[in-house]
Each structure stands twice: as C-alpha cells, then as structure tokens.
Amino acid sequence: MNPTPRDPDSATPTEVVAIDGPSGAGKSTVARLLAGELGFAYLDTGAMYRAVTWHFLQEGCAPGVCAGDADRGAERMRRALAGARLELRAGRVLLNGRDVTPHLRVREVESQVSAVSALPFVRIAMRDLQRAVAAQGPIVCEGRDMGSVVFPNARWKVYLDAAPGERARRRSHDFERQGRQVSTTDVLDEILVRDRLDSTRSDAPLRQAADALYVDTTGLTTEAVVGRLLDFVRNSSSDELRRAR
Ligand code: DC
C-alpha cells in the first residue's frame, strides 16, 4: 500500500495575519501599525524580493541585463541567490551582513523586481524563508501571495485594495517624501504595468485567497483601516469568515 503523501502545506504557521493586495493599497503602513498594536512581529515580503533584485543587479545578472542569454542568466541568478544570506531585523534588510534598505526603492530595482519575483526558484527560496520567520511567533506578513500560497493555514487573511488613481496618488506622495518628483500619471502607468505582471504570472499570481476579508481602502484613513483589521483579528478569524459564506 502506498503511504498517504504528506501535504506540504499542512504544517505551515497559523499565527499569521496574512495581508495581500496590489501596490499602493496601503499594505506596508497598515501592516506595520497593526503589528505594533497587536504586539506581533512584522514581515514586509516585498522588501525581500527587492533585496534579491538589488543583489542580482550588483552581480550583473538581473533579468533585464541577461535578457540576451536566458539560460546562462538563469544559472547566474541561481548561483547569486545561493550566495545571498538575507536577514530581516527591526525593519532593516541585511544582505550578507550589509544593510541594503536604502537601495530597495531605487528605480533600477523598481523596474526589475516584477521580473525577479516571477522566477519560481526565487519564490521557493523566499517562501521557505518567510515560513521559517513566521514559525518563530505571531506575525503580520504582507505581500502578494501570503494568504493564497505561503500561509494557507493563516488564522487571519486580508486582501487590501484601492482604486488605481488613489494608489497612484499614495505612491507619488511616498516618492515626494523621498525627494523624488514623479508625476501621478507616470506612477499610475507603472502601477498598472506592475498589477498586470504580478497578477498574470504563472507562479503565485496576486489574487485574493477565498477565505480572505476584502477591504477597499479607497477614501479611508490609515487609522480607519487599522481599526477595521484590529476588530477582525480580535473578534474573528478567516476560518469563521469561510464558514459564514
Ligand atoms: O510590495 P512591494 O511593492 O514592495 O513588492 C515589490 C515586488 O515584489 C512587486 O512587484 C511584487 C513582488 N512581490 C511578490 O511577488 N510577492 C510577495 N509576497 C511580495 C512582493
């Protein structure tokens, strides 16, 4: 008799608030504040993909650089990834001991990160690292595939969304705060391209988990969204949401 194959997802961490959604939906700010209120750890998984992208750029093997020789490019990226030790500490991202946080939002990273995050070998490495971090205790994790792929057994799943125009306005304000002048129209174009790439890739595309609470943040203050999520975490779980449907 064949033994029943063990479900690889059955032992994934459960004490997780898994927050997904498109860029500019307010995930990072909301997730950080929510984690603070709950006394949970916080994990920004987009920062992990950005750090890997930065590393590939430094090693001269990012997808846009190696596009002419896809096979050798993939091999070089695999090697570069194997030599990358990623650590997340108190809101900073360390790569082989070096703090790369200031580089994560530069334009070269912005333009390559969707292509890097579509690579299955990168996603597997990030998924395993994210699960290992979450196994250490209660945590708020935000990204694109938290509730759908990385933490299928998370007790709380949330999908944050907002109208594209509002997301573009929020991103432009972020850029202004960093001293960068980018028109809202350009930001909107970039957001729409990124939405398409992130939601049409074959591996772990951006999508709402069936048991996630959907929150449209258009026109809502950050405080209102955090309040809504605090209620959800304190009073219910995705399991109850699923049963209620
Ligand atoms: O949230 P962000 O803008 O920092 O994410 C950067 C990129 O990483 C974005 O293009 C989507 C990708 N990403 C992903 O594919 N999966 C995640 N869990 C988090 C981010």
CSV table of N, CA and C in Angstrom, one decimal, residues 96-195:
chain,number,residue,atom,x,y,z
A,96,ASN,N,24.0,39.5,3.2
A,96,ASN,CA,25.3,39.1,3.5
A,96,ASN,C,25.9,40.1,4.5
A,97,GLY,N,25.1,40.4,5.5
A,97,GLY,CA,25.6,41.3,6.6
A,97,GLY,C,25.5,42.8,6.3
A,98,ARG,N,25.3,43.2,5.0
A,98,ARG,CA,25.2,44.6,4.7
A,98,ARG,C,23.8,45.1,4.6
A,99,ASP,N,23.6,46.3,5.2
A,99,ASP,CA,22.3,46.9,5.3
A,99,ASP,C,21.9,47.5,3.9
A,100,VAL,N,21.0,46.8,3.1
A,100,VAL,CA,20.7,47.3,1.8
A,100,VAL,C,19.4,48.1,1.7
A,101,THR,N,18.8,48.3,2.9
A,101,THR,CA,17.5,49.0,3.0
A,101,THR,C,17.4,50.3,2.1
A,102,PRO,N,18.5,51.1,2.2
A,102,PRO,CA,18.4,52.4,1.4
A,102,PRO,C,18.3,52.2,-0.1
A,103,HIS,N,18.6,51.0,-0.6
A,103,HIS,CA,18.6,50.7,-2.1
A,103,HIS,C,17.4,50.1,-2.6
A,104,LEU,N,16.5,49.7,-1.7
A,104,LEU,CA,15.4,48.9,-2.1
A,104,LEU,C,14.3,49.6,-3.0
A,105,ARG,N,14.3,50.9,-2.9
A,105,ARG,CA,13.3,51.6,-3.7
A,105,ARG,C,13.9,52.5,-4.8
A,106,VAL,N,15.1,52.2,-5.2
A,106,VAL,CA,15.7,52.9,-6.4
A,106,VAL,C,15.0,52.4,-7.6
A,107,ARG,N,15.1,53.2,-8.7
A,107,ARG,CA,14.4,53.0,-9.9
A,107,ARG,C,14.8,51.6,-10.6
A,108,GLU,N,16.1,51.3,-10.6
A,108,GLU,CA,16.5,50.0,-11.2
A,108,GLU,C,15.8,48.8,-10.6
A,109,VAL,N,15.7,48.9,-9.2
A,109,VAL,CA,15.1,47.8,-8.5
A,109,VAL,C,13.6,47.8,-8.9
A,110,GLU,N,13.0,49.0,-8.9
A,110,GLU,CA,11.5,49.1,-9.2
A,110,GLU,C,11.2,48.5,-10.6
A,111,SER,N,12.2,48.7,-11.5
A,111,SER,CA,11.8,48.3,-12.9
A,111,SER,C,12.1,46.8,-13.1
A,112,GLN,N,12.9,46.1,-12.2
A,112,GLN,CA,13.3,44.7,-12.4
A,112,GLN,C,12.6,43.8,-11.4
A,113,VAL,N,12.0,44.3,-10.3
A,113,VAL,CA,11.5,43.5,-9.3
A,113,VAL,C,10.4,42.5,-9.7
A,114,SER,N,9.5,43.0,-10.6
A,114,SER,CA,8.4,42.1,-11.0
A,114,SER,C,8.9,40.9,-11.8
A,115,ALA,N,10.0,41.1,-12.6
A,115,ALA,CA,10.5,40.0,-13.4
A,115,ALA,C,11.2,39.0,-12.4
A,116,VAL,N,12.0,39.6,-11.4
A,116,VAL,CA,12.7,38.7,-10.5
A,116,VAL,C,11.7,37.9,-9.7
A,117,SER,N,10.6,38.6,-9.2
A,117,SER,CA,9.6,37.9,-8.4
A,117,SER,C,8.8,36.9,-9.1
A,118,ALA,N,8.9,36.9,-10.5
A,118,ALA,CA,8.2,35.9,-11.3
A,118,ALA,C,9.0,34.6,-11.4
A,119,LEU,N,10.2,34.6,-10.9
A,119,LEU,CA,11.1,33.4,-11.1
A,119,LEU,C,10.8,32.3,-10.1
A,120,PRO,N,10.3,31.1,-10.5
A,120,PRO,CA,9.9,30.1,-9.5
A,120,PRO,C,11.0,29.8,-8.5
A,121,PHE,N,12.3,29.7,-8.9
A,121,PHE,CA,13.4,29.4,-7.9
A,121,PHE,C,13.5,30.5,-6.8
A,122,VAL,N,13.3,31.7,-7.2
A,122,VAL,CA,13.3,32.8,-6.3
A,122,VAL,C,12.2,32.7,-5.3
A,123,ARG,N,11.0,32.4,-5.8
A,123,ARG,CA,9.8,32.3,-5.0
A,123,ARG,C,9.9,31.2,-4.0
A,124,ILE,N,10.4,30.1,-4.4
A,124,ILE,CA,10.6,28.9,-3.4
A,124,ILE,C,11.5,29.3,-2.3
A,125,ALA,N,12.6,30.0,-2.6
A,125,ALA,CA,13.6,30.3,-1.6
A,125,ALA,C,12.9,31.4,-0.6
A,126,MET,N,12.2,32.3,-1.2
A,126,MET,CA,11.5,33.3,-0.3
A,126,MET,C,10.4,32.7,0.5
A,127,ARG,N,9.7,31.8,-0.1
A,127,ARG,CA,8.6,31.2,0.7
A,127,ARG,C,9.1,30.4,1.9
A,128,ASP,N,10.2,29.7,1.7
A,128,ASP,CA,10.8,28.9,2.8
A,128,ASP,C,11.3,29.8,3.9
A,129,LEU,N,11.9,30.9,3.5
A,129,LEU,CA,12.4,31.8,4.5
A,129,LEU,C,11.3,32.5,5.2
A,130,GLN,N,10.2,32.9,4.5
A,130,GLN,CA,9.1,33.5,5.1
A,130,GLN,C,8.4,32.6,6.2
A,131,ARG,N,8.3,31.3,5.8
A,131,ARG,CA,7.7,30.3,6.7
A,131,ARG,C,8.6,30.1,8.0
A,132,ALA,N,9.9,30.1,7.7
A,132,ALA,CA,10.8,29.9,8.9
A,132,ALA,C,10.7,31.1,9.8
A,133,VAL,N,10.6,32.3,9.3
A,133,VAL,CA,10.5,33.5,10.1
A,133,VAL,C,9.2,33.4,10.9
A,134,ALA,N,8.1,33.1,10.2
A,134,ALA,CA,6.8,33.1,10.9
A,134,ALA,C,6.6,32.0,11.9
A,135,ALA,N,7.5,30.9,11.8
A,135,ALA,CA,7.4,29.8,12.8
A,135,ALA,C,7.9,30.3,14.1
A,136,GLN,N,8.5,31.4,14.2
A,136,GLN,CA,9.1,31.9,15.5
A,136,GLN,C,8.1,32.6,16.4
A,137,GLY,N,6.9,32.9,15.9
A,137,GLY,CA,5.9,33.5,16.8
A,137,GLY,C,4.9,34.3,15.9
A,138,PRO,N,3.9,34.9,16.6
A,138,PRO,CA,2.8,35.6,15.9
A,138,PRO,C,3.4,36.7,15.0
A,139,ILE,N,2.8,36.9,13.8
A,139,ILE,CA,3.4,37.8,12.9
A,139,ILE,C,2.4,38.4,11.9
A,140,VAL,N,2.6,39.6,11.5
A,140,VAL,CA,1.8,40.2,10.4
A,140,VAL,C,2.7,40.2,9.2
A,141,CYS,N,2.3,39.4,8.1
A,141,CYS,CA,3.1,39.3,6.9
A,141,CYS,C,2.3,40.0,5.7
A,142,GLU,N,3.0,40.8,5.0
A,142,GLU,CA,2.3,41.4,3.8
A,142,GLU,C,3.1,41.2,2.5
A,143,GLY,N,2.2,41.0,1.5
A,143,GLY,CA,2.8,40.7,0.2
A,143,GLY,C,1.8,40.5,-0.9
A,144,ARG,N,2.0,39.5,-1.8
A,144,ARG,CA,1.1,39.2,-2.8
A,144,ARG,C,0.4,37.8,-2.7
A,145,ASP,N,1.2,36.9,-2.1
A,145,ASP,CA,0.7,35.5,-2.0
A,145,ASP,C,0.7,35.0,-0.6
A,146,MET,N,0.6,35.8,0.4
A,146,MET,CA,0.7,35.4,1.8
A,146,MET,C,-0.5,34.4,2.1
A,147,GLY,N,-1.7,34.9,1.8
A,147,GLY,CA,-2.9,34.0,2.2
A,147,GLY,C,-3.1,32.9,1.2
A,148,SER,N,-2.7,33.1,-0.1
A,148,SER,CA,-3.0,32.1,-1.1
A,148,SER,C,-2.0,31.0,-1.2
A,149,VAL,N,-0.7,31.3,-0.9
A,149,VAL,CA,0.3,30.3,-1.1
A,149,VAL,C,1.2,30.0,0.1
A,150,VAL,N,1.8,31.1,0.7
A,150,VAL,CA,2.8,30.9,1.7
A,150,VAL,C,2.2,30.5,3.0
A,151,PHE,N,1.1,31.1,3.4
A,151,PHE,CA,0.4,30.7,4.7
A,151,PHE,C,-1.0,30.3,4.5
A,152,PRO,N,-1.2,29.2,3.8
A,152,PRO,CA,-2.6,28.8,3.5
A,152,PRO,C,-3.4,28.5,4.8
A,153,ASN,N,-2.7,28.3,5.9
A,153,ASN,CA,-3.4,28.0,7.2
A,153,ASN,C,-3.4,29.2,8.1
A,154,ALA,N,-3.1,30.4,7.6
A,154,ALA,CA,-3.1,31.6,8.5
A,154,ALA,C,-4.5,31.8,9.1
A,155,ARG,N,-4.5,32.1,10.4
A,155,ARG,CA,-5.8,32.3,11.1
A,155,ARG,C,-6.5,33.5,10.5
A,156,TRP,N,-5.8,34.6,10.1
A,156,TRP,CA,-6.4,35.8,9.5
A,156,TRP,C,-5.8,36.1,8.2
A,157,LYS,N,-6.7,36.3,7.2
A,157,LYS,CA,-6.3,36.6,5.9
A,157,LYS,C,-7.1,37.9,5.4
A,158,VAL,N,-6.3,38.8,4.9
A,158,VAL,CA,-6.9,40.1,4.5
A,158,VAL,C,-6.4,40.4,3.1
A,159,TYR,N,-7.4,41.0,2.2
A,159,TYR,CA,-7.0,41.5,0.9
A,159,TYR,C,-7.3,42.9,0.9
A,160,LEU,N,-6.2,43.8,0.8
A,160,LEU,CA,-6.4,45.2,0.8
A,160,LEU,C,-6.4,45.7,-0.6
A,161,ASP,N,-7.3,46.5,-1.0
A,161,ASP,CA,-7.4,47.0,-2.4
A,161,ASP,C,-7.7,48.5,-2.3
A,162,ALA,N,-7.5,49.2,-3.4
A,162,ALA,CA,-7.9,50.6,-3.6
A,162,ALA,C,-8.0,50.9,-5.0
A,163,ALA,N,-8.8,52.0,-5.4
A,163,ALA,CA,-8.9,52.3,-6.8
A,163,ALA,C,-7.5,52.7,-7.4
A,164,PRO,N,-7.2,52.4,-8.6
A,164,PRO,CA,-5.9,52.7,-9.2
A,164,PRO,C,-5.4,54.1,-9.0
A,165,GLY,N,-6.3,55.1,-9.2
A,165,GLY,CA,-6.0,56.5,-9.1
A,165,GLY,C,-5.5,56.8,-7.7
A,166,GLU,N,-6.2,56.3,-6.7
A,166,GLU,CA,-5.8,56.6,-5.3
A,166,GLU,C,-4.5,55.9,-5.0
A,167,ARG,N,-4.3,54.7,-5.5
A,167,ARG,CA,-3.0,54.0,-5.3
A,167,ARG,C,-1.8,54.8,-5.9
A,168,ALA,N,-2.1,55.4,-7.1
A,168,ALA,CA,-1.0,56.2,-7.8
A,168,ALA,C,-0.7,57.5,-6.9
A,169,ARG,N,-1.8,58.1,-6.4
A,169,ARG,CA,-1.6,59.3,-5.6
A,169,ARG,C,-0.8,59.0,-4.3
A,170,ARG,N,-1.1,57.8,-3.7
A,170,ARG,CA,-0.3,57.5,-2.5
A,170,ARG,C,1.1,57.2,-2.8
A,171,ARG,N,1.4,56.5,-3.9
A,171,ARG,CA,2.8,56.2,-4.3
A,171,ARG,C,3.5,57.5,-4.6
A,172,SER,N,2.9,58.5,-5.3
A,172,SER,CA,3.5,59.8,-5.6
A,172,SER,C,3.9,60.5,-4.3
A,173,HIS,N,3.0,60.4,-3.3
A,173,HIS,CA,3.4,61.1,-2.1
A,173,HIS,C,4.6,60.4,-1.4
A,174,ASP,N,4.6,59.1,-1.5
A,174,ASP,CA,5.8,58.3,-1.0
A,174,ASP,C,7.1,58.9,-1.7
A,175,PHE,N,7.0,59.0,-3.0
A,175,PHE,CA,8.2,59.4,-3.8
A,175,PHE,C,8.6,60.8,-3.4
A,176,GLU,N,7.5,61.7,-3.2
A,176,GLU,CA,7.8,63.1,-2.8
A,176,GLU,C,8.6,63.1,-1.5
A,177,ARG,N,8.1,62.2,-0.6
A,177,ARG,CA,8.8,62.2,0.8
A,177,ARG,C,10.2,61.8,0.6
A,178,GLN,N,10.5,61.0,-0.4
A,178,GLN,CA,11.9,60.5,-0.7
A,178,GLN,C,12.7,61.5,-1.5
A,179,GLY,N,12.0,62.7,-1.8
A,179,GLY,CA,12.7,63.7,-2.6
A,179,GLY,C,12.7,63.5,-4.1
A,180,ARG,N,11.8,62.5,-4.6
A,180,ARG,CA,11.8,62.2,-6.0
A,180,ARG,C,10.5,62.8,-6.6
A,181,GLN,N,10.7,63.5,-7.7
A,181,GLN,CA,9.5,64.1,-8.4
A,181,GLN,C,9.1,63.2,-9.5
A,182,VAL,N,8.0,62.5,-9.4
A,182,VAL,CA,7.4,61.6,-10.4
A,182,VAL,C,6.0,62.0,-10.6
A,183,SER,N,5.5,62.2,-11.8
A,183,SER,CA,4.1,62.6,-12.0
A,183,SER,C,3.2,61.5,-11.6
A,184,THR,N,2.0,61.8,-11.1
A,184,THR,CA,1.0,60.8,-10.8
A,184,THR,C,0.6,60.0,-12.0
A,185,THR,N,0.6,60.6,-13.2
A,185,THR,CA,0.3,59.9,-14.4
A,185,THR,C,1.3,58.8,-14.7
A,186,ASP,N,2.6,59.1,-14.5
A,186,ASP,CA,3.7,58.1,-14.7
A,186,ASP,C,3.6,57.0,-13.7
A,187,VAL,N,3.3,57.4,-12.4
A,187,VAL,CA,3.2,56.4,-11.4
A,187,VAL,C,2.0,55.5,-11.7
A,188,LEU,N,0.9,56.1,-12.2
A,188,LEU,CA,-0.3,55.2,-12.5
A,188,LEU,C,0.1,54.2,-13.6
A,189,ASP,N,0.8,54.7,-14.6
A,189,ASP,CA,1.2,53.8,-15.7
A,189,ASP,C,2.0,52.6,-15.1
A,190,GLU,N,3.0,53.0,-14.3
A,190,GLU,CA,3.8,51.9,-13.7
A,190,GLU,C,3.0,51.0,-12.8
A,191,ILE,N,2.1,51.5,-12.1
A,191,ILE,CA,1.2,50.7,-11.2
A,191,ILE,C,0.4,49.7,-12.0
A,192,LEU,N,-0.1,50.2,-13.2
A,192,LEU,CA,-1.0,49.3,-14.0
A,192,LEU,C,-0.1,48.2,-14.6
A,193,VAL,N,1.1,48.5,-15.0
A,193,VAL,CA,2.0,47.5,-15.6
A,193,VAL,C,2.3,46.5,-14.6
A,194,ARG,N,2.7,47.0,-13.3
A,194,ARG,CA,3.1,46.1,-12.2
A,194,ARG,C,1.9,45.2,-11.9
A,195,ASP,N,0.7,45.8,-11.8
A,195,ASP,CA,-0.5,45.0,-11.5
A,195,ASP,C,-0.6,43.8,-12.5
